Coordinates of C-alpha atoms and ligand atoms in Angstrom, one line a residue:
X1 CA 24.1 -14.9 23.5
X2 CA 22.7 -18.3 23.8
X3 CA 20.4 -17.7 21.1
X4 CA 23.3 -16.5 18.8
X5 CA 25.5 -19.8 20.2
X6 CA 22.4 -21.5 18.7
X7 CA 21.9 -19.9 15.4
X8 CA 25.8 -20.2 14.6
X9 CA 25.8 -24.1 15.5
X10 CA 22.9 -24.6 13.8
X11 CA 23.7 -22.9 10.3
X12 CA 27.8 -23.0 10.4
X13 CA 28.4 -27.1 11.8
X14 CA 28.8 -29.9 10.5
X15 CA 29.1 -33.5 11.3
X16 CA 27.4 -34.8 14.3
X17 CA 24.7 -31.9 14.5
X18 CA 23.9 -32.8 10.9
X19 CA 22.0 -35.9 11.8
X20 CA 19.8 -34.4 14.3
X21 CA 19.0 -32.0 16.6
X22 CA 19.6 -32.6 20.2
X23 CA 16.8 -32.1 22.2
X24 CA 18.4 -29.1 23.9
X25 CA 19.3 -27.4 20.5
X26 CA 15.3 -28.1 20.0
X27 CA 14.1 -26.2 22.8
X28 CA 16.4 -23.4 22.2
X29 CA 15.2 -22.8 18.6
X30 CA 11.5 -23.1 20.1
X31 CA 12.1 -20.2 22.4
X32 CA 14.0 -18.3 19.6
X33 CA 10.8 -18.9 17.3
X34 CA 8.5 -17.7 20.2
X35 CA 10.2 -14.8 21.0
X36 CA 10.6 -13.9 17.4
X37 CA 6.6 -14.3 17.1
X38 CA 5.7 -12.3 20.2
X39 CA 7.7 -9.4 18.8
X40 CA 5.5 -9.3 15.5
X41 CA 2.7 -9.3 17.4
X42 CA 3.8 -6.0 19.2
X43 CA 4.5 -4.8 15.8
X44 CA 1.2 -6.1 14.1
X45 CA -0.3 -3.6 16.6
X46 CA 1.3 -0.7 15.7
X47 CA 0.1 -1.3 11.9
X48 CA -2.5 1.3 11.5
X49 CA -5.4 1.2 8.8
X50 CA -7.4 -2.0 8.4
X51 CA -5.8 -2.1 4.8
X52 CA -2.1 -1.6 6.0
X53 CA -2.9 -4.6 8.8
X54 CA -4.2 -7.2 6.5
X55 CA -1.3 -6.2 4.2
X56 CA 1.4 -6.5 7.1
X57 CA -0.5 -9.4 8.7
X58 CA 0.2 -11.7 5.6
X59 CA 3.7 -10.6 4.6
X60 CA 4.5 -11.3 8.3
X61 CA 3.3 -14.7 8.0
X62 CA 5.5 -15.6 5.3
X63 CA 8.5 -13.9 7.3
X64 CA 7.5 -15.9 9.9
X65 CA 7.6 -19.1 7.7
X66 CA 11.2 -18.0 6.1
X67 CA 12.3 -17.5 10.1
X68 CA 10.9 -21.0 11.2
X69 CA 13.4 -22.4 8.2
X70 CA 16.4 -20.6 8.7
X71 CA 16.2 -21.2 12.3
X72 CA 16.4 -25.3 11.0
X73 CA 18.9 -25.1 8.4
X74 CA 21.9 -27.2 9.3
X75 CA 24.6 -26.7 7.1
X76 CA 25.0 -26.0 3.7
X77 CA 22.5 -26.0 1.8
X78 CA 24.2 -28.6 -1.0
X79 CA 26.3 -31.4 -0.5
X80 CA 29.3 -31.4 -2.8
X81 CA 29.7 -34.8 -3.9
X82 CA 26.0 -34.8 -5.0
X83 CA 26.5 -32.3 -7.6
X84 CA 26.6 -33.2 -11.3
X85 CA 26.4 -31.8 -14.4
X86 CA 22.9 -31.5 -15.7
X87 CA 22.5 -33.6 -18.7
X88 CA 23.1 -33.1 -22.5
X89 CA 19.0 -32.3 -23.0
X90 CA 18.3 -30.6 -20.0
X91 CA 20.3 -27.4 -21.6
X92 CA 19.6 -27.1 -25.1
X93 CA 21.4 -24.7 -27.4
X94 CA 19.3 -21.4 -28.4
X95 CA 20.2 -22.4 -32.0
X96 CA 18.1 -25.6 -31.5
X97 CA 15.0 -23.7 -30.2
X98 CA 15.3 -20.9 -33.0
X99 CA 15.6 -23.4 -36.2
X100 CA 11.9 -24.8 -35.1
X101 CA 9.7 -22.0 -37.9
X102 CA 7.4 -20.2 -36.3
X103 CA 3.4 -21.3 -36.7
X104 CA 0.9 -19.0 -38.2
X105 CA -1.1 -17.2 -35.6
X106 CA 2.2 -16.2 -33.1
X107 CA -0.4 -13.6 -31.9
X108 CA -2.2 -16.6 -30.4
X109 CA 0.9 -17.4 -28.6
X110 CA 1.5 -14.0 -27.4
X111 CA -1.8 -13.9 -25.9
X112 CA -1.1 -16.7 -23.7
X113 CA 2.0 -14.4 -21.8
X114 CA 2.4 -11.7 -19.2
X115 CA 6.1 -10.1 -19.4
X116 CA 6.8 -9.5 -15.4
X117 CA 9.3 -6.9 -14.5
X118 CA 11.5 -6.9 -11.4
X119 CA 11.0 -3.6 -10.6
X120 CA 12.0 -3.8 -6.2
X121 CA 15.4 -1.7 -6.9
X122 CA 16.2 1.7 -6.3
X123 CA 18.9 3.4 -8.4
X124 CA 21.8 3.8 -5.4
X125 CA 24.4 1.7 -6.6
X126 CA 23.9 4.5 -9.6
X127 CA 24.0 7.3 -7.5
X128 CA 19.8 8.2 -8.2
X129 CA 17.3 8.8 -5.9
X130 CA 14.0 6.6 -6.6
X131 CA 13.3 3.3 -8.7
X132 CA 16.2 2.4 -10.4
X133 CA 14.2 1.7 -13.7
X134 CA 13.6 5.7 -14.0
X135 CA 17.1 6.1 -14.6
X136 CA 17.3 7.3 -18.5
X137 CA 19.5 5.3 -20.2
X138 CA 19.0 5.4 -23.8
X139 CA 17.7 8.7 -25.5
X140 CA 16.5 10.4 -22.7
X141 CA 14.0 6.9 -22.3
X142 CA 14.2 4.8 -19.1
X143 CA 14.0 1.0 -18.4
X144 CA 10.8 1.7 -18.0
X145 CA 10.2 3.7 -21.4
X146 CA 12.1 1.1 -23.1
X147 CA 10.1 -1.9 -21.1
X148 CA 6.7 -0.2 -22.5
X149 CA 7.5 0.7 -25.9
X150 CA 8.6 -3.0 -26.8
X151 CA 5.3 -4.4 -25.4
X152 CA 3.9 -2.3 -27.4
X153 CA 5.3 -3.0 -30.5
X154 CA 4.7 -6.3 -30.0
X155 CA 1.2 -5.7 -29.5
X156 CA 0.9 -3.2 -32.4
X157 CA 3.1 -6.0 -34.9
X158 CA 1.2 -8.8 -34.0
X159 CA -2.1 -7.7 -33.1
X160 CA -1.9 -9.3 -29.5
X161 CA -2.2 -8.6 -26.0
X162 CA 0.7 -9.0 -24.1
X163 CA 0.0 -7.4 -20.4
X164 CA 2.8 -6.0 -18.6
X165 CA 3.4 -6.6 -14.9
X166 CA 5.9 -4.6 -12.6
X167 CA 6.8 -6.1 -8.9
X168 CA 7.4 -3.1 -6.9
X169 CA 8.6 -3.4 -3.6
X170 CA 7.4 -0.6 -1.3
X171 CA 10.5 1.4 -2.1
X172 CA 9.5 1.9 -5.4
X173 CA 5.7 1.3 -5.7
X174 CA 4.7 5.1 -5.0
X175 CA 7.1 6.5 -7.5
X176 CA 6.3 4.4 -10.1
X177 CA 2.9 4.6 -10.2
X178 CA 3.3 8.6 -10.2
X179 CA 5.3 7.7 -13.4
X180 CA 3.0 5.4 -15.0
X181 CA 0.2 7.7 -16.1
X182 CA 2.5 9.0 -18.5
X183 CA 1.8 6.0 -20.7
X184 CA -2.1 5.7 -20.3
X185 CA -2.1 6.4 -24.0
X186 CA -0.1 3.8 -24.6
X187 CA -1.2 0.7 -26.0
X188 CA 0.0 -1.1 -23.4
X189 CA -1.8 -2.9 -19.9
X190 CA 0.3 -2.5 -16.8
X191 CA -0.4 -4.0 -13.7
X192 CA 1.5 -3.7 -10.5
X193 CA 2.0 -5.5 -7.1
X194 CA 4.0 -4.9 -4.3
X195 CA 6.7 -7.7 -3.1
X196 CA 7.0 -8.7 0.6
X197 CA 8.1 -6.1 3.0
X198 CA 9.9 -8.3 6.2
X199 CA 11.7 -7.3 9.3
X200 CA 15.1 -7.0 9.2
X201 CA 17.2 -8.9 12.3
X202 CA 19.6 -7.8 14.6
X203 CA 22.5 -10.4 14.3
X204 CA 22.7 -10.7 17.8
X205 CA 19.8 -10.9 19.3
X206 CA 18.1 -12.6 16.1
X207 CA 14.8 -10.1 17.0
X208 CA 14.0 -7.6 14.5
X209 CA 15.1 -3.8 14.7
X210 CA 11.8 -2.7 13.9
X211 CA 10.0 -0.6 16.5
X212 CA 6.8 0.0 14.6
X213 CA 5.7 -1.4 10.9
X214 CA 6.3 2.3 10.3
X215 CA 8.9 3.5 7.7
X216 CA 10.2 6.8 8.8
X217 CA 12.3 8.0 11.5
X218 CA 14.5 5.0 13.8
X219 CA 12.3 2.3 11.3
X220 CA 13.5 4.1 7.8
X221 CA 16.3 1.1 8.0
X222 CA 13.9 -1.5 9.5
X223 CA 12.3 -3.1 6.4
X224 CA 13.7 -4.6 3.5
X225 CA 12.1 -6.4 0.1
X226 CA 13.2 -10.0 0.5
X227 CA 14.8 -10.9 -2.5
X228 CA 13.1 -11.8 -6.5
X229 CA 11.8 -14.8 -4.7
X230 CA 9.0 -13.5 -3.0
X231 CA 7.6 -13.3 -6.4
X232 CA 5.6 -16.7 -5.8
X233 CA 4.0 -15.7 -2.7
X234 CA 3.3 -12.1 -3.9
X235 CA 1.9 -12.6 -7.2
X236 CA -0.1 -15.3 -5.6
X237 CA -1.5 -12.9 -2.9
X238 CA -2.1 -9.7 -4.8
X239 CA -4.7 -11.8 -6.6
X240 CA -2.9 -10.8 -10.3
X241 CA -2.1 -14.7 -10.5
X242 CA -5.9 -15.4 -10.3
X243 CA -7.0 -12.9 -12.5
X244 CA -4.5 -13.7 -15.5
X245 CA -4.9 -17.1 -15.4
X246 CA -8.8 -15.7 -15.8
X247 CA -7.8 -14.2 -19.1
X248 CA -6.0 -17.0 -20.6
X249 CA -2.5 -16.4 -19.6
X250 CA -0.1 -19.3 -19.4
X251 CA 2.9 -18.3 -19.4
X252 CA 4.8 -14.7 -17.4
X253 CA 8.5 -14.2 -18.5
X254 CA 9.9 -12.8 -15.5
X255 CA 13.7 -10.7 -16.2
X256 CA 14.9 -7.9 -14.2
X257 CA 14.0 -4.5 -15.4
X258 CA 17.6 -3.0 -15.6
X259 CA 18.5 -6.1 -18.3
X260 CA 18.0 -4.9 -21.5
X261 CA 18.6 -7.7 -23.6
X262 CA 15.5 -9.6 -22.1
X263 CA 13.2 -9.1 -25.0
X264 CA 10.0 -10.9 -25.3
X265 CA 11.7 -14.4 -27.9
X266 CA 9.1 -15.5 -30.3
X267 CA 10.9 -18.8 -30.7
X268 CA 11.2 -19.8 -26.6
X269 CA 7.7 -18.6 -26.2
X270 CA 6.4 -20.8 -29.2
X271 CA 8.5 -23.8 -28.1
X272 CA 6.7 -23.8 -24.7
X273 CA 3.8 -23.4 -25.7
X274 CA 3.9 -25.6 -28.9
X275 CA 4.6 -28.8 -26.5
X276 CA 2.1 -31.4 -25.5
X277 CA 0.1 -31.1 -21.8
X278 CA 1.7 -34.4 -20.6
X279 CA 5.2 -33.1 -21.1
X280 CA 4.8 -29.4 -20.8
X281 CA 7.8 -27.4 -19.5
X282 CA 7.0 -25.6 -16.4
X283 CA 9.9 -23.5 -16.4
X284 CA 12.5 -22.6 -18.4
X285 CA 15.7 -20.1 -17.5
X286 CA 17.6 -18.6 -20.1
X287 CA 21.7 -19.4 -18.8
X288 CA 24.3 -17.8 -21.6
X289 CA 28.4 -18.7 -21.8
X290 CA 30.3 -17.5 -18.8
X291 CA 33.1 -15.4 -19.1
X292 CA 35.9 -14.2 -16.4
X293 CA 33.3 -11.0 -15.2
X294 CA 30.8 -13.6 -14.7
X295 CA 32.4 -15.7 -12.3
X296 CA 30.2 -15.1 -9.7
X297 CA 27.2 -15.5 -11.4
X298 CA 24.3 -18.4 -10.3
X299 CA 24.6 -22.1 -11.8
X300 CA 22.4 -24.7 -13.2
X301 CA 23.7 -28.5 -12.2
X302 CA 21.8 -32.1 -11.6
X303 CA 20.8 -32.2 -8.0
X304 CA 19.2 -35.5 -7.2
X305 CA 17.7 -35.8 -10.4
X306 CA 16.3 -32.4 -10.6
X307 CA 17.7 -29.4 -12.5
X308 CA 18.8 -26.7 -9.9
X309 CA 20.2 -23.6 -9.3
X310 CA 23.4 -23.2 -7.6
X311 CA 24.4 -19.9 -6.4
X312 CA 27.7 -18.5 -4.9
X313 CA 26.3 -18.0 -1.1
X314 CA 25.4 -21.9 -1.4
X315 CA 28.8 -23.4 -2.1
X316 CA 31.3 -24.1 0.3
X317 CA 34.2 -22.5 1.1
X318 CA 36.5 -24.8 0.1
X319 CA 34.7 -25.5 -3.7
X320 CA 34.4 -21.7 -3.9
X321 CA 37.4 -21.8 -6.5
X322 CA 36.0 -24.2 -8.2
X323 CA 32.4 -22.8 -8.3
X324 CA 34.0 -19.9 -10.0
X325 CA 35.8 -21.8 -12.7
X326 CA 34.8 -21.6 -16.1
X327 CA 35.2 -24.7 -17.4
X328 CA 33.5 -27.0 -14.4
X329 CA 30.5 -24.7 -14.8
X330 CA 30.0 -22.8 -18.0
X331 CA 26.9 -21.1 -18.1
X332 CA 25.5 -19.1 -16.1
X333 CA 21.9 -17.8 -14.9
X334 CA 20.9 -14.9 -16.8
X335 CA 17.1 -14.6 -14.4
X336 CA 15.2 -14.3 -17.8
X337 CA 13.0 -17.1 -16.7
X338 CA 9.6 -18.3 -17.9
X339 CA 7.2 -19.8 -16.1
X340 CA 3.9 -22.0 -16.2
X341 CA 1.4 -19.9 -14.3
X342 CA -1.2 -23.3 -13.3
X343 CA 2.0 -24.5 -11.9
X344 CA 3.1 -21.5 -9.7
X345 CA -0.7 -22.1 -8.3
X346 CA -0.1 -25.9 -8.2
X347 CA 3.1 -25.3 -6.1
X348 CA 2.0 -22.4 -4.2
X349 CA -1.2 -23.7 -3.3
X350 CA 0.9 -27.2 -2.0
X351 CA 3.3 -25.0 -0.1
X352 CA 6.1 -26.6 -2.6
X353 CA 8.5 -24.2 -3.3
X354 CA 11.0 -24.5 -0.8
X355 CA 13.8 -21.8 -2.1
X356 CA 16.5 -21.8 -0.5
X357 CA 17.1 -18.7 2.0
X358 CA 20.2 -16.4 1.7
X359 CA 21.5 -14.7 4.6
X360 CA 22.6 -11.7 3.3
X361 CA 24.4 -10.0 6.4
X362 CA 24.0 -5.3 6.5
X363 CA 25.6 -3.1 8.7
X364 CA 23.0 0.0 9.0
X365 CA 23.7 3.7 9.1
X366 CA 23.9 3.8 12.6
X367 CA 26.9 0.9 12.8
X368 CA 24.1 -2.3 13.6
X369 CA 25.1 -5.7 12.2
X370 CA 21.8 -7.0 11.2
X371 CA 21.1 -10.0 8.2
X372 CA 18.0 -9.9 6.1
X373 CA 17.1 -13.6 4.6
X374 CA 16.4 -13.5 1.0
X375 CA 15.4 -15.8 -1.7
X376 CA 16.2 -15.7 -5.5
X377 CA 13.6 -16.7 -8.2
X378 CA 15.3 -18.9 -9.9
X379 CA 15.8 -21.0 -7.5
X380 CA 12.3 -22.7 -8.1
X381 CA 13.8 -23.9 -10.7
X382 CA 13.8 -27.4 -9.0
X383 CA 10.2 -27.4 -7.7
X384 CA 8.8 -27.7 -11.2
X385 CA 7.8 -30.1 -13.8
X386 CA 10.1 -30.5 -17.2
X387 CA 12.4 -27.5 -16.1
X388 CA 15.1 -26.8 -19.0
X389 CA 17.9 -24.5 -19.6
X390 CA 17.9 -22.6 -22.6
X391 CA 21.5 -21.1 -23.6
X392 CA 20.8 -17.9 -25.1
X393 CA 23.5 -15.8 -27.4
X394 CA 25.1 -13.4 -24.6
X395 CA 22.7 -10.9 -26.2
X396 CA 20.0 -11.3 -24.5
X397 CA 21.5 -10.4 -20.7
X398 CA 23.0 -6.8 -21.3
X399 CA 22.9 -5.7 -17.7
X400 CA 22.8 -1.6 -16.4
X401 CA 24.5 -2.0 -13.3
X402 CA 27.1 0.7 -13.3
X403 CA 27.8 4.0 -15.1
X404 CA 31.1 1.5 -17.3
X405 CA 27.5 -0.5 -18.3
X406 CA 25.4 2.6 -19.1
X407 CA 28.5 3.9 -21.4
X408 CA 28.0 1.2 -23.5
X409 CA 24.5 1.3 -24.2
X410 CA 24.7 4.8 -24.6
X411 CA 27.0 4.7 -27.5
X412 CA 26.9 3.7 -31.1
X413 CA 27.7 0.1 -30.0
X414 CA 24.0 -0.2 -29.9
X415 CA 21.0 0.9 -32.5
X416 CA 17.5 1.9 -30.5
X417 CA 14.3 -0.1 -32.1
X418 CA 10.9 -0.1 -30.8
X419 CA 12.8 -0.2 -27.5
X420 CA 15.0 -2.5 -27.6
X421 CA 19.0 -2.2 -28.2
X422 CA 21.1 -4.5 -30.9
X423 CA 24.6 -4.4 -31.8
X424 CA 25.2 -2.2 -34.4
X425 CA 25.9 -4.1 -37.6
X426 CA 29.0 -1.7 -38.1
X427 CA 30.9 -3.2 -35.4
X428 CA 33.1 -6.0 -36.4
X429 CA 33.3 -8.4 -33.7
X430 CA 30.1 -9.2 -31.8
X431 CA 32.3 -8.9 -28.0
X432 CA 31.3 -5.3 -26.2
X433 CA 34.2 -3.6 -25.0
X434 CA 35.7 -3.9 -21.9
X435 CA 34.9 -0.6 -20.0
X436 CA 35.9 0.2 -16.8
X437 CA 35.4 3.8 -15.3
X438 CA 37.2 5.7 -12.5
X439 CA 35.1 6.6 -9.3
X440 CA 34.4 10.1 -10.5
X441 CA 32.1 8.4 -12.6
X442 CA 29.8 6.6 -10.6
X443 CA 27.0 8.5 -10.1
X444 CA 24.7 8.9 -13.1
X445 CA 25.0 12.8 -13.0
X446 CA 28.9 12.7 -12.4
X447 CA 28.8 10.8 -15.5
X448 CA 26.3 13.0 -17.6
X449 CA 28.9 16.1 -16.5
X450 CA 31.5 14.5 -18.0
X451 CA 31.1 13.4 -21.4
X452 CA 29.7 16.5 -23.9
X453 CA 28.8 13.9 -25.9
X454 CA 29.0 9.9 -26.1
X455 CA 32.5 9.0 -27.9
X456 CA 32.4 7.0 -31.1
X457 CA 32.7 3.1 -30.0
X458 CA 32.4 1.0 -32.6
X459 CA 36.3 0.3 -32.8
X460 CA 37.1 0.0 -29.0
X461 CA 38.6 -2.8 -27.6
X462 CA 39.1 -1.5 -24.0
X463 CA 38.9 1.3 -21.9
X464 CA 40.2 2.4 -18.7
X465 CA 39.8 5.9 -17.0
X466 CA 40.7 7.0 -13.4
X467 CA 40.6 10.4 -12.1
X468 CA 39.2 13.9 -12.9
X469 CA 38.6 13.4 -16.8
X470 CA 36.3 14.6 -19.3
X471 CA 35.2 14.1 -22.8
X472 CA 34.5 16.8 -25.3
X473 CA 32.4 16.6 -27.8
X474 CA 32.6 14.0 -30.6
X475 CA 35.5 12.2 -29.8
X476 CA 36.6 8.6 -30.9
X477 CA 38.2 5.8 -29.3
X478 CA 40.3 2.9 -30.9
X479 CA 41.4 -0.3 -29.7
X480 CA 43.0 -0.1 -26.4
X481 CA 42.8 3.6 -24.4
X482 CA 44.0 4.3 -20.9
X483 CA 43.4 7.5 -19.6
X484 CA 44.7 8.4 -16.0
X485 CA 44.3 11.8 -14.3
X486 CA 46.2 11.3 -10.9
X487 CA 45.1 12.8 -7.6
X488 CA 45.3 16.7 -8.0
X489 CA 45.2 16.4 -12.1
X490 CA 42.8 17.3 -14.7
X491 CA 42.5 15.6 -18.1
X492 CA 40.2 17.1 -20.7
X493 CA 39.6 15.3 -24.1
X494 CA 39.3 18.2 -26.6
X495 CA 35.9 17.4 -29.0
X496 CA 36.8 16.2 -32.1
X497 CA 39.8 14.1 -31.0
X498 CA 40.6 10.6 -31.9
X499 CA 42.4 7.9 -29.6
X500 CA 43.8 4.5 -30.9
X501 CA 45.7 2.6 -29.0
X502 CA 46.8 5.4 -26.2
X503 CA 47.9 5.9 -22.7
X504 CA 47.1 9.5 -21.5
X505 CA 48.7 10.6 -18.2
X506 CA 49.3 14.0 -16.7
X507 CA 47.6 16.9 -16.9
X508 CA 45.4 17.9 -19.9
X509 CA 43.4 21.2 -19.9
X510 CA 41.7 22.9 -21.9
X511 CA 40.4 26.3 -20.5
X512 CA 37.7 28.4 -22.0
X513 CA 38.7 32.1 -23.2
Ligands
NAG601 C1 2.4 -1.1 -2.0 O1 3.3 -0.4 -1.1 C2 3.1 1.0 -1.0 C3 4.3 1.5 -0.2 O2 4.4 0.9 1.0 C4 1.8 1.3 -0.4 O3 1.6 2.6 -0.3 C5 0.7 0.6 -1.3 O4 -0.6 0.8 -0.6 C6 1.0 -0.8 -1.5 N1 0.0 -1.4 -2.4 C7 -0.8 -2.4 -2.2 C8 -1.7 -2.8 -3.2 O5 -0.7 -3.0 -1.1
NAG602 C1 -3.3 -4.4 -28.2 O1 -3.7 -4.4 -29.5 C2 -4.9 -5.0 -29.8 C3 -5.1 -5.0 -31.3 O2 -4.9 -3.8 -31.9 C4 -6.0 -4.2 -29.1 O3 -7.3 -4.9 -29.3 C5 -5.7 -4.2 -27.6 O4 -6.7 -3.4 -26.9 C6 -4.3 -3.7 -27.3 N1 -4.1 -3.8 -26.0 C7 -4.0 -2.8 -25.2 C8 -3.7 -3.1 -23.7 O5 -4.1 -1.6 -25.5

């Protein structure tokens, strides 16, 4: 308990323990620290392999380094009065970067980048086993598909070499390398590395859960990726940092695999590139107009003279209102970022990067409370030199993350080029639709089972269904639909039929004969 009493004063108070800690709080932390370490020793020892131990040997030590933080934090992370808007220059327009023509030789550009893929995530949320980026979401193509095809054609248009990189985390690794021969004939390089893999910690006791570094049996809930962060160390550790920077790379743009609208941008890439050593931008992150469903989403603002990214778990409670309001802060992160690869080594090798940690609190299977401390990429933002925001058209973040989401880029909302998705040009206004789908529909394969075929879009303002529906085949929906089957009901959409402005309630069958 006294170790909890400890943690809570340390991360929750403030005031008096702010200044300092007393010398008691000291050796508390000290003993927390040592008991933590002598437990990853024990589990170091169960590691088996020589590989598997100099693999679980170096992700411990940087768990070990993310422990010996946490266990100092005192307080938030920001103080409130300290935050200001970032200045005028610091977040230029995309219009601004685009109107700059393109050079000649953009293959010599391309050559200098390496797209990175988040690729950690399973497909749960979705209802799917496996990585979430073989989920098919377009045309029977995955993120995956669609990631490989644009490289491609990039490659193919240009005549350049643009590598691709996936960060697995050790959920996903196996599957998607199975997965990846399928595009050996592709002209396309893919590398992989694994993320971190760190010990999850029993709220309590603040000791991990783990009994073994196995992952099966009592352990299958033991381990968890620690958050896009990790992508410093990692990359830097795998020894894919090295050898890129070997062939000329200077740039990675880093996005997360189920975004489809973070295609490789000619005009970002050839303004970084384009710009003289002295002043070189390190890092750039792509932030786009927030609207009300973005509320939540991370922030750029002036932080002691350095840009930096504010995120929800940072602010406190009492600004939380004001965190979410959408005309104190606008924009909002959109984690297409792009970033200097001599720098990441420059920072890394200084030990630089200090990314905030987020507690994000679990409760396992079994009922356990435990937290896992993360870190988010973006959050380097404020480690590097001539970082700048880049507000992109709302385009270029068009997020999977439910079934409403995959509706939409299923539809005729969106054309399919070369693997990648733009609004069709037959739509009027450039806003998506608002979709929001019932629970019937969240898993990818309740979905599937349920529409016959995609409805016509193009027209739809917003949609709302709830209950046991389905969609037959070629049906069309119109400005505002709400279709409700309550408990015990069945609605069936015959094919063919067109809905404008409706509200559907009741009980609508259609039986075969
Ligand atoms: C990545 O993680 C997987 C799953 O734990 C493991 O099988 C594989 O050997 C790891 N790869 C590397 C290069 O460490
Ligand atoms: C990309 O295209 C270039 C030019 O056609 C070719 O030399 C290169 O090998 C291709 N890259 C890959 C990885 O296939």
């Amino acid at each position: 308990m006294a170790f909890l009493w400890l943690h809570i004063s340390l991360y929750y108070s403030r005031g008096a323990l702010n200044a300092g800690m007393t010398e008691f709080q000291e050796k508390l932390r000290q003993q927390h620290e040592n008991s933590m370490h002598q437990e990853l020793g024990k589990l170091l020892s169960t590691a088996e392999g020589a590989e598997a131990e100099v693999g679980s040997q170096r992700d411990l030590k940087g768990f070990k380094q993310l422990f010996h933080r946490f266990l100092q934090v005192k307080g938030p992370s920001v103080d409130w009065a300290k935050i200001n808007r970032p200045p005028e220059d610091s977040i230029q327009p995309y219009e601004r970067i685009r109107s700059r023509a393109l050079p000649e030789g953009v293959a010599s550009s391309l050559n200098k980048l390496a797209v990175v893929k988040l690729n950690g995530g399973l497909g749960t949320s979705m209802g799917c086993k496996g990585p979430k980026s073989l989920i098919s979401v377009r045309s029977e193509n995955t993120f995956l598909d669609l990631t490989v095809q644009q490289i491609e054609h990039l490659n193919k248009t240009y005549n350049a070499d643009v590598p691709l990189v996936l960060m697995n985390s050790f959920n996903t690794d196996e599957d998607t390398k199975k997965i990846l021969q399928k595009y050996t004939h592709h002209r396309v390089k893919i590398y992989t590395f694994n993320q971190s893999r760190y010990p999850r910690i029993n709220k309590e006791s603040l000791l991990p859960v783990a009994t073994s570094m196995g992952l099966t049996g009592e352990n299958s809930e033991a381990w968890y990726p620690p958050g896009h962060g990790d992508i410093y160390a990692s990359f830097h550790n795998s020894g894919l940092l090295e050898q890129l920077l070997a062939q000329g790379k200077e740039y990675i743009f880093v996005s997360n695999i189920d975004n489809l609208g973070a295609t490789v941008d000619l005009h970002i890439l050839n303004h970084l590139v384009s710009q003289p050593a002295e002043t070189r931008c390190e890092f750039v992150m792509e932030v786009t107009d927030k609207t009300r469903a973005d509320v939540k989403g991370g922030t750029l603002i002036e932080y002691e003279g350095k840009l930096r990214l504010l995120e929800i778990a940072q602010v406190p409670k009492a600004h939380v209102d004001e965190f979410k309001s959408v005309t104190k802060f606008k924009i909002f992160n959109t984690n297409n970022l792009w970033i200097s690869l001599p720098a990441i080594k420059r920072l890394h090798k200084q030990n630089a990067m200090d990314l905030e940690i987020i507690v994000n609190p679990k409760t396992l299977n079994g009922g356990l409370n435990v937290i896992q401390l993360e870190t988010a990429v973006g959050a380097a933002i404020k480690s590097f030199d001539n970082a700048l925001g880049i507000n992109v058209p709302r385009s270029r973040f068009l997020p999977v993350k439910t079934s409403s989401d995959l509706l939409l880029v299923m539809s005729n909302l969106y054309r399919l080029e070369a693997g990648s998705l733009t609004m069709s040009e037959k739509r009027e206004f450039p806003t998506t639709p608002h979709v929001k789908l019932g629970s019937s529909f969240t898993k990818v394969q309740d979905f599937l089972r349920r529409f016959e075929s995609i409805p016509d879009m193009l027209e739809l303002d917003h949609l709302t269904v709830s209950g046991d529906v389905t969609f037959g085949k070629q049906v069309a929906l119109k400005g505002t639909v709400i279709i409700i089957a309550n408990h015990g009901d069945r609605i069936d959409i015959p094919a063919g039929a067109m809905l404008e402005n409706k509200i559907v309630s009741g009980n609508l069958r259609i039986l075969d004969h």
